[in-house]
Structure formats: structure tokens, C-alpha cells
Backbone as a printed PyTorch tensor [residue, N CA C, xyz], in Angstrom:
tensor([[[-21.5140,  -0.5160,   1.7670],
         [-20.7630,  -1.2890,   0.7950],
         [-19.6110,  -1.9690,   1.5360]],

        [[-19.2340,  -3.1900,   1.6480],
         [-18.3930,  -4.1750,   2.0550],
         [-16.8230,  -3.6290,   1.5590]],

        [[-15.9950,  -3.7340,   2.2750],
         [-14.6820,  -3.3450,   1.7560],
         [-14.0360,  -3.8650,   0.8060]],

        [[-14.2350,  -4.6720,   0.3500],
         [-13.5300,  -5.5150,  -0.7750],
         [-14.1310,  -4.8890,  -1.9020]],

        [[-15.3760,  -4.7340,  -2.1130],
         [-16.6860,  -4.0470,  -3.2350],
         [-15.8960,  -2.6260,  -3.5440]],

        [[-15.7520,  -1.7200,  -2.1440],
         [-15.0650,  -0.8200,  -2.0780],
         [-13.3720,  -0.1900,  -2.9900]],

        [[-12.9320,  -1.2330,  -2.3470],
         [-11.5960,  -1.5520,  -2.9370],
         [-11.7480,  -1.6410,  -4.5410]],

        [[-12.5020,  -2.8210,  -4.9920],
         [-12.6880,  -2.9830,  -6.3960],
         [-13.1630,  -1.0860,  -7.1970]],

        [[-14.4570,  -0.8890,  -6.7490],
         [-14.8590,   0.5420,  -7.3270],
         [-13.6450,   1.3880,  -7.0340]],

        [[-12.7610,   1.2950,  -6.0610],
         [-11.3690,   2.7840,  -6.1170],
         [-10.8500,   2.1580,  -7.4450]],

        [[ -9.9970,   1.1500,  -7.7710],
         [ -9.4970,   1.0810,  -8.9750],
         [-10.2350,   0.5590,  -9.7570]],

        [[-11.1850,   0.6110, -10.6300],
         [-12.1040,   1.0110, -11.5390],
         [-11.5250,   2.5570, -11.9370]],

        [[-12.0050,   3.3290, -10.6170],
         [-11.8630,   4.8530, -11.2400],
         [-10.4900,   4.8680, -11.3000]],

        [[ -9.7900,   4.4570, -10.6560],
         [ -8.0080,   4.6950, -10.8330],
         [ -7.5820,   4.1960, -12.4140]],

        [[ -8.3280,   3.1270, -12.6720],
         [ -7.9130,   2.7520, -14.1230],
         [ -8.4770,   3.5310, -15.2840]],

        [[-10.1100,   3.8530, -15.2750],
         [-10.2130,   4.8180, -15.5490],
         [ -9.5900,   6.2830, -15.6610]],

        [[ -9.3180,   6.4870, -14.9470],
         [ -8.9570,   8.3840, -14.3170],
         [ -7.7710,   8.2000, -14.2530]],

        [[ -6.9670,   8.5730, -15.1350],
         [ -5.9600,   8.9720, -15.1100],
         [ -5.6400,  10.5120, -14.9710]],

        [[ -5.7690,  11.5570, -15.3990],
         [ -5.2800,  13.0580, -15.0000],
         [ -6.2710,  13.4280, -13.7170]],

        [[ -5.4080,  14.0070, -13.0530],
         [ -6.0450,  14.1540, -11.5550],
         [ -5.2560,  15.6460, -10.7780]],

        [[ -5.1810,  15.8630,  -9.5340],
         [ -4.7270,  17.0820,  -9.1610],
         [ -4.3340,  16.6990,  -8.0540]],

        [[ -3.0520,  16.6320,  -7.8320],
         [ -1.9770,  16.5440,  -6.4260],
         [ -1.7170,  17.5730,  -5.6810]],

        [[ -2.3360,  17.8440,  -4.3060],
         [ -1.7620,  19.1080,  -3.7500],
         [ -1.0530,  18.6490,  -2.4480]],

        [[ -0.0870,  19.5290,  -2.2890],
         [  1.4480,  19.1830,  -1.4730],
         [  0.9380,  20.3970,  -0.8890]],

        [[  2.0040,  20.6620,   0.6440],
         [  2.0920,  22.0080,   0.9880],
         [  3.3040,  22.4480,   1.3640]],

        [[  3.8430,  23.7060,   1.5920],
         [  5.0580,  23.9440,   1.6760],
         [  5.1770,  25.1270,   3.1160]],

        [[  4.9550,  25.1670,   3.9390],
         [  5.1290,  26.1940,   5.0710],
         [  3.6060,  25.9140,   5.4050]],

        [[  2.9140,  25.5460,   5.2090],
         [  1.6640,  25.9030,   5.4860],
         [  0.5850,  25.8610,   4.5510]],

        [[  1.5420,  26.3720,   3.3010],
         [  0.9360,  26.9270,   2.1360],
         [  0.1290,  25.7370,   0.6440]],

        [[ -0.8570,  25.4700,   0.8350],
         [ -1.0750,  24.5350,  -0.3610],
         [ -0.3810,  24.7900,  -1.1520]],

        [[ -0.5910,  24.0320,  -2.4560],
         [  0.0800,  24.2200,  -4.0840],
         [ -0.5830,  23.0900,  -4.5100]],

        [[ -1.1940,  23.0940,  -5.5940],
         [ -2.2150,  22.0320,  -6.4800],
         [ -1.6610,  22.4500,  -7.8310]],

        [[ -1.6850,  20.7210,  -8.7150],
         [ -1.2950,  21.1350,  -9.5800],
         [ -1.9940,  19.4230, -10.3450]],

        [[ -2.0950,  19.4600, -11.5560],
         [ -2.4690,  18.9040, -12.5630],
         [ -1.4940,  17.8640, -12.9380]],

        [[ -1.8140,  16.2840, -12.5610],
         [ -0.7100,  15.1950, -13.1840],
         [ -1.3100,  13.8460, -13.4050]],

        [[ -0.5890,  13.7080, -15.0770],
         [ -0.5700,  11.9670, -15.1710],
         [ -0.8750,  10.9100, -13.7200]],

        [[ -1.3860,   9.9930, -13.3200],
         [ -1.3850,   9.3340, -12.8230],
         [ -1.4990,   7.9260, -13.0170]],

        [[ -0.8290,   6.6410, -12.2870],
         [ -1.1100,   5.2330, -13.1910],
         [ -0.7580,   4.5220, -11.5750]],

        [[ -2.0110,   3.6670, -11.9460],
         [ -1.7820,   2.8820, -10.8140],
         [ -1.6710,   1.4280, -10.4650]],

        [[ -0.8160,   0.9540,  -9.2920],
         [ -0.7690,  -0.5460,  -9.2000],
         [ -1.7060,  -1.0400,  -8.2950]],

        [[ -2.9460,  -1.5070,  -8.5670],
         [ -3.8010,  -1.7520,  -7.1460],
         [ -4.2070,   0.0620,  -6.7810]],

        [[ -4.1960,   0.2560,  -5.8190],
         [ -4.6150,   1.5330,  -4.7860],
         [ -3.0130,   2.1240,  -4.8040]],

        [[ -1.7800,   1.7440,  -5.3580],
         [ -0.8510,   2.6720,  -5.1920],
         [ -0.7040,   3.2450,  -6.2650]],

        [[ -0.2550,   4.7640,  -6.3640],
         [ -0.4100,   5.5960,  -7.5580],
         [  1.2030,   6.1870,  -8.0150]],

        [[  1.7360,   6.1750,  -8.9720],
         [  2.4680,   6.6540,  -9.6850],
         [  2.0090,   7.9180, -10.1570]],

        [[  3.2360,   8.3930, -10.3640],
         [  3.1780,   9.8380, -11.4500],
         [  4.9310,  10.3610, -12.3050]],

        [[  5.5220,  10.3440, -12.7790],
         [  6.5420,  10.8480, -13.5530],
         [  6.3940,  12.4240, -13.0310]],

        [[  7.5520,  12.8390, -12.4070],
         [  8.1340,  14.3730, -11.8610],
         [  9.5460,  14.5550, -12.2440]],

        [[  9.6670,  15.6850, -12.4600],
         [ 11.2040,  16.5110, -12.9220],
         [ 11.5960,  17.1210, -11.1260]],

        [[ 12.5870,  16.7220, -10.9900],
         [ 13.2160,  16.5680,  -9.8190],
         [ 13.9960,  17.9630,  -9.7910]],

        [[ 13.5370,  19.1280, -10.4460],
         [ 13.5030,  20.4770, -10.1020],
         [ 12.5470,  21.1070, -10.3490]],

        [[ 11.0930,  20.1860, -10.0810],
         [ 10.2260,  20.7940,  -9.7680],
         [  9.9770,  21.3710,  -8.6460]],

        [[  9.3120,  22.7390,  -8.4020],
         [  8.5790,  22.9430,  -6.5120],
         [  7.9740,  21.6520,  -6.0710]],

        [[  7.4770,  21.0270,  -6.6160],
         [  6.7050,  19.7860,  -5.8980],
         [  7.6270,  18.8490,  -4.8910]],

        [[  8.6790,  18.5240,  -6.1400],
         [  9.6840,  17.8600,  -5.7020],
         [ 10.0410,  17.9440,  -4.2320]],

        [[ 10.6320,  19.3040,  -4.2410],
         [ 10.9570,  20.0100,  -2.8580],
         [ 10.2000,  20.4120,  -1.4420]],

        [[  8.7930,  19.9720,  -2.1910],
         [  7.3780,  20.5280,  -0.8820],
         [  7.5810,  18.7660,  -0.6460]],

        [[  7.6010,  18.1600,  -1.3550],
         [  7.2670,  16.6020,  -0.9290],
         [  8.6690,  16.0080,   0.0320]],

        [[  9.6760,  16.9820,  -0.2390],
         [ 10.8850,  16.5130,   0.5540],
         [ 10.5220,  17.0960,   2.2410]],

        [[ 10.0110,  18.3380,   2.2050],
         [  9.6790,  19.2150,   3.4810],
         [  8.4280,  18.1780,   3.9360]],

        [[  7.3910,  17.9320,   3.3280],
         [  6.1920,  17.2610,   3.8400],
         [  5.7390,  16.1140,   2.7770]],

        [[  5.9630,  14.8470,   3.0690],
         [  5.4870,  13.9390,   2.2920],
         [  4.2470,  13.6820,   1.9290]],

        [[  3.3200,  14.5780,   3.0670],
         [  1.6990,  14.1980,   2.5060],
         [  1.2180,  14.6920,   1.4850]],

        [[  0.3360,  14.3050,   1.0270],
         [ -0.1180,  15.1090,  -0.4920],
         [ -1.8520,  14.5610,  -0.2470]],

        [[ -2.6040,  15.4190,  -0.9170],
         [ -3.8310,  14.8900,  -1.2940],
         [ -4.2620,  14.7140,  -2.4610]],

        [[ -4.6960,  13.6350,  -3.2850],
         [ -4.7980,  13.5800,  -4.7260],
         [ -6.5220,  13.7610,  -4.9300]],

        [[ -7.3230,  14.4420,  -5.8410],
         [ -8.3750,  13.7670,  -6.4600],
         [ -8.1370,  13.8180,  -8.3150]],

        [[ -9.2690,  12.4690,  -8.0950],
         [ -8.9900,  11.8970,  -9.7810],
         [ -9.7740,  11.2960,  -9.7550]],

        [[-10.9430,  11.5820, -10.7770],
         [-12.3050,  10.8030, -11.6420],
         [-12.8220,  12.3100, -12.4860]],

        [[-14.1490,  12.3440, -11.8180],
         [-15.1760,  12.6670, -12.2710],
         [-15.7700,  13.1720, -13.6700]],

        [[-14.6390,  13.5960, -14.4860],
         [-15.0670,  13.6070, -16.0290],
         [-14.8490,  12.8070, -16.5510]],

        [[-14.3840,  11.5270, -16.2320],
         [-13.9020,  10.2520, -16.6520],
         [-14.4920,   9.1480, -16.1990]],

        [[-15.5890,   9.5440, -15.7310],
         [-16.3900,   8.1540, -15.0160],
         [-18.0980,   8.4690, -15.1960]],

        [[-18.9430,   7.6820, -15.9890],
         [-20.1750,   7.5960, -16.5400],
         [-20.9110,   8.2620, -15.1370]],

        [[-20.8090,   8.4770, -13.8790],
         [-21.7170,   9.2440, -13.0580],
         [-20.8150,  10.4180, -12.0130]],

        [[-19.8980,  10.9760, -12.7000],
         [-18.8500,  11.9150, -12.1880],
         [-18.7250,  11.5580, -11.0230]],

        [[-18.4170,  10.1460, -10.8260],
         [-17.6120,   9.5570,  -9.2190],
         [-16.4150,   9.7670,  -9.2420]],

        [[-15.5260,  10.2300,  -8.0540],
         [-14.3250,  10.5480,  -8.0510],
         [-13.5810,   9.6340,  -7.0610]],

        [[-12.2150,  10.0650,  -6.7220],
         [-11.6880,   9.4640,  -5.5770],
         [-11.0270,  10.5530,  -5.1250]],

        [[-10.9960,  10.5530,  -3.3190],
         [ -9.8760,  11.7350,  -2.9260],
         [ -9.0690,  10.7890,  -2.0590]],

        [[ -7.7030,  11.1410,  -2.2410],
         [ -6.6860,  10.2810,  -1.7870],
         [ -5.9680,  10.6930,  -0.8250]],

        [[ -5.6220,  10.3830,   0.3030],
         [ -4.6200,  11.2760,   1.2100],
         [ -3.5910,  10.1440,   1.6000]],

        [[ -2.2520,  10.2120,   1.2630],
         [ -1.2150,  10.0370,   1.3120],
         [  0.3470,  10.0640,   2.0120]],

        [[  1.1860,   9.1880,   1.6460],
         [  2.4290,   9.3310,   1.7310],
         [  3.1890,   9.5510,   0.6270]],

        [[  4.1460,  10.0660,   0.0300],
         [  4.8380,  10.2200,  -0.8640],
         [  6.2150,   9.9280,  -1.3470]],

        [[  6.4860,   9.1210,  -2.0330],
         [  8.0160,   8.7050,  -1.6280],
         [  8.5630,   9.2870,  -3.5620]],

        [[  9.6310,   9.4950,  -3.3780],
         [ 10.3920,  10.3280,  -4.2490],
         [ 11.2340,   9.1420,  -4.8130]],

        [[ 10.9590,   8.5860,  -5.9170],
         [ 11.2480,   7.3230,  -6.4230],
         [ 12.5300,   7.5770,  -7.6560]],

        [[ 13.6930,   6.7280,  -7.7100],
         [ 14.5760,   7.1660,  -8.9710],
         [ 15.0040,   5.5400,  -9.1440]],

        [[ 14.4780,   5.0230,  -8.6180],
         [ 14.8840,   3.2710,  -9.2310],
         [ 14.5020,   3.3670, -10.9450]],

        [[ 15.4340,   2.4600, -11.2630],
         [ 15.0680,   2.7700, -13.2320],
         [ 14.1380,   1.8170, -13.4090]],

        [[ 14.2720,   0.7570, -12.1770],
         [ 13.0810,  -0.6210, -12.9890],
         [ 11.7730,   0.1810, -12.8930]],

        [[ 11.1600,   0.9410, -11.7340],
         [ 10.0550,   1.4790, -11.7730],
         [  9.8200,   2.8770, -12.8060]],

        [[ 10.8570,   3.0220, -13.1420],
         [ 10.8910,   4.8520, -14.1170],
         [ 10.5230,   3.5980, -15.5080]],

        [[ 11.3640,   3.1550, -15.7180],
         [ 11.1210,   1.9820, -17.2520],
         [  9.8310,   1.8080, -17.3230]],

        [[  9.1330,   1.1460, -16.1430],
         [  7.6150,   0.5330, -15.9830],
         [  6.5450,   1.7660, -16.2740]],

        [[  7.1070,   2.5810, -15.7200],
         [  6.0550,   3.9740, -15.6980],
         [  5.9460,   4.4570, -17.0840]],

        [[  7.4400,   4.5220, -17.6170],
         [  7.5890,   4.8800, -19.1390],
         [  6.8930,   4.0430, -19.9070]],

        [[  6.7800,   2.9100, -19.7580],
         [  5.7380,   2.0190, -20.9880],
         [  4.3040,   1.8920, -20.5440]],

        [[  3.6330,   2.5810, -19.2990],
         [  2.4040,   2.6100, -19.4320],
         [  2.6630,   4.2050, -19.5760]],

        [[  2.9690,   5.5710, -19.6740],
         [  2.5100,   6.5530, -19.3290],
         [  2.5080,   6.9920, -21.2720]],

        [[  1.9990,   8.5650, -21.0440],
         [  2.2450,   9.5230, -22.2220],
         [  3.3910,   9.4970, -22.2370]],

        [[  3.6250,  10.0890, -23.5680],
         [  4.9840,  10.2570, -23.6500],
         [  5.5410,  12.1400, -23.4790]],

        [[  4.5770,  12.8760, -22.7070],
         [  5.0430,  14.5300, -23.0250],
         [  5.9530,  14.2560, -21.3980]],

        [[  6.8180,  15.6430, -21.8850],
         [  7.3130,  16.4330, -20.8170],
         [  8.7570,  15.9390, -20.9720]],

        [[  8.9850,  14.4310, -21.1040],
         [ 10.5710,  13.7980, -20.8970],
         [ 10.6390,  13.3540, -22.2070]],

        [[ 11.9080,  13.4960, -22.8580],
         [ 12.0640,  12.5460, -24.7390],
         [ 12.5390,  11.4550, -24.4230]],

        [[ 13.0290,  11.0980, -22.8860],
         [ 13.7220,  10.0560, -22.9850],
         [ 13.5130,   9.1860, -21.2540]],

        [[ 13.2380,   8.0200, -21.3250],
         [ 13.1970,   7.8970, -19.5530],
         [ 14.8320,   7.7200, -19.3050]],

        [[ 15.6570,   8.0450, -19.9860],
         [ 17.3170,   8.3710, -19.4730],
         [ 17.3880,   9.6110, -19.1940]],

        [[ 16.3710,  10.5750, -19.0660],
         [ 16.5380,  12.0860, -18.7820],
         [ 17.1630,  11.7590, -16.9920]],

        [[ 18.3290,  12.6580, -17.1590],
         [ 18.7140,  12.4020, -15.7670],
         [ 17.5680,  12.8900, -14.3940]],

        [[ 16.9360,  13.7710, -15.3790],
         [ 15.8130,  14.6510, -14.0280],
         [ 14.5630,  14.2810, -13.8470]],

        [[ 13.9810,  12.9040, -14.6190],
         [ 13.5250,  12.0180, -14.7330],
         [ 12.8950,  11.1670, -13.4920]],

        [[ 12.6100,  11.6780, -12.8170],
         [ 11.9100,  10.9310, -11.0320],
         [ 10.2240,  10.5630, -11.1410]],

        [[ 10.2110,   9.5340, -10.4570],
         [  8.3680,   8.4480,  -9.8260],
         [  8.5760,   9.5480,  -8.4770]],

        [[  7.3190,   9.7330,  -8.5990],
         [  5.9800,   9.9980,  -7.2440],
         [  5.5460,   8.5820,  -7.2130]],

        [[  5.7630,   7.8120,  -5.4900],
         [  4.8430,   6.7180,  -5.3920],
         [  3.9410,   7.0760,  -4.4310]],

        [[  2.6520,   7.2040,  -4.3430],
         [  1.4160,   7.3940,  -3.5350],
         [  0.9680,   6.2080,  -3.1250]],

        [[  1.3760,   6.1780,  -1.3960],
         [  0.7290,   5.2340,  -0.6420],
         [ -0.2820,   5.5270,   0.0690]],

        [[ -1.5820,   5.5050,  -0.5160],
         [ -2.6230,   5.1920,   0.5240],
         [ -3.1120,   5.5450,   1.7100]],

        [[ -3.1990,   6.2010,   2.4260],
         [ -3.7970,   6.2690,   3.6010],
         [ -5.2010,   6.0880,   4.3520]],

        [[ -6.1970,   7.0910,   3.8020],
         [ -7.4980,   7.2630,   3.4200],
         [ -7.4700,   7.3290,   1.9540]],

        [[ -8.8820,   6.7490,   1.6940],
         [ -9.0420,   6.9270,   0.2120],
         [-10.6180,   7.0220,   0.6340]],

        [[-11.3510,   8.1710,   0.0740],
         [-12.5820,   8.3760,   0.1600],
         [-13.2610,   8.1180,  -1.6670]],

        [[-14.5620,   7.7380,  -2.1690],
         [-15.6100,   7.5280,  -3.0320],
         [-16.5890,   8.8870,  -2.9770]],

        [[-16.2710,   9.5000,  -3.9070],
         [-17.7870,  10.6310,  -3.9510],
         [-18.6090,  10.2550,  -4.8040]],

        [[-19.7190,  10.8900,  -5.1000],
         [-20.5040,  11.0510,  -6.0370],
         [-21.2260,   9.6030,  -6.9260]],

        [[-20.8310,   8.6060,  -6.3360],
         [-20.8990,   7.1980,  -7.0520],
         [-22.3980,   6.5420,  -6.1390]],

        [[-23.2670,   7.5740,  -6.9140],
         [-24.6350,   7.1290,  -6.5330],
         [-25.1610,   6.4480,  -5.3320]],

        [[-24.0060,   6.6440,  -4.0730],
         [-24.2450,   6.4120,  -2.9630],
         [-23.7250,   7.7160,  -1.9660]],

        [[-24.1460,   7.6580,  -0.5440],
         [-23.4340,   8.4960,   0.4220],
         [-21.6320,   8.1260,  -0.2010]],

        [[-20.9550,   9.0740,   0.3630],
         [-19.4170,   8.7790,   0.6320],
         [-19.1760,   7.6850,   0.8300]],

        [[-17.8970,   7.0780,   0.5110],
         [-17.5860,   5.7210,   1.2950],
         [-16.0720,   6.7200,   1.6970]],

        [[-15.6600,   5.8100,   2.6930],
         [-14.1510,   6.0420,   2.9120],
         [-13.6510,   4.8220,   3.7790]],

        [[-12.3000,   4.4300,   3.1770],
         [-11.7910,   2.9060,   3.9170],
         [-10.4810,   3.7990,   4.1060]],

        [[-10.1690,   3.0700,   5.2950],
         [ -8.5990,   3.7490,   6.2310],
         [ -7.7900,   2.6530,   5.3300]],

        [[ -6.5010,   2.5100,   5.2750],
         [ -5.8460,   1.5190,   4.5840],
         [ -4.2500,   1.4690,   5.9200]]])
């Protein structure tokens, strides 16, 4: 599959697939956990409380690995994402996130503890989407 073809099928499922599973590590130690996701192109958002553990594993190690599809996509194709992580508190992007996301967890996007996860890209691999693997370096 041609990279551009490629590109198009990751966000398909990104627009699709929204709840997905982010794992960070902290000493060594994984930690996976269950989150909203919304994306611009191939970069991924998420809304975090900035006294979360996550928070703090992503300050020690910015990489994270995300996957997100497969109960959400007509042939359980997924995406696995491996990353950079940047710890976001700009309000224009918290505002933006707030009018596409759910509304649980925060009553207000003025909650002071209120922080963006931005996920940049690195590898992004294709499973299960009725072909071998794909994977494009970015």
C-alpha cells in the first residue's frame, strides 16, 4: 500500500476510534490505561488531570505507546502508535479539545487541573485491516 493510501486508512480509524489505551512507563515499569482520544491529521489529543500518575511518568519519559480501533472499525483494524508526548496547558488548544471531546471527568475547561496530551507520531503501525501489517516511520 502506497503511503499516502496509508496515511488516509490511519485517520479513518483515528476518526473512527476514539477510546484507546496509552501506556507510559515509569522506572522501567509499564502503566496502561484507558483514554478519550481526538485527532488532528495523525496527531492525537487527549484531556489529563495534571495530578494524574500519567502526568508524572510522561514528565520522567515522554514516550508512550497508544492502540485504538478494533471494536470500532467494520474488520477490527487497529492502529498502534509510538510516540512523543508533550504536556499541553495552552487554553486555545484545551477550548478546541473541549468542543470536540465528552464532557466526563472536568465540569468546566476552566478547571485549573485541566491539561492536553499532544501525541506526535513516530511509528504508526495498521493491524488487522485485511492486509499484512503496514507501518510508515513519520
Amino acid at each position: 500500500m502506497e503511503q499516502s493510501r496509508v496515511i488516509e486508512r490511519i485517520e479513518e480509524i483515528l476518526d473512527e476510534s476514539k477510546i484507546g489505551v496509552l501506556s507510559t512507563a515509569k522506572d522501567n515499569v509499564p502503566n496502561s490505561r484507558y483514554m478519550w482520544f481526538y485527532n488532528d491529521g495523525l496527531t492525537l489529543y487527549a484531556k489529563t488531570n495534571d495530578q494524574s500518575p500519567k502526568y508524572d511518568e510522561l514528565e520522567q519519559n515522554p514516550k508512550a505507546h497508544i492502540l485504538l480501533g478494533f471494536n470500532d472499525t467494520n474488520n477490527n483494524a487497529f492502529v498502534e502508535i509510538s510516540g512523543s508526548v508533550e504536556r499541553i496547558d495552552d487554553q486555545d488548544t484545551i477550548d478546541w479539545l473541549w468542543e470536540k471531546q465528552d464532557k466526563t471527568f472536568f465540569d468546566s475547561k476552566e478547571n485549573p487541573h485541566l491539561k492536553v496530551l499532544k501525541v506526535t507520531p513516530d511509528e504508526i503501525k495498521i493491524m488487522n485491516d485485511d492486509e499484512e501489517p503496514v507501518e510508515i516511520t513519520l
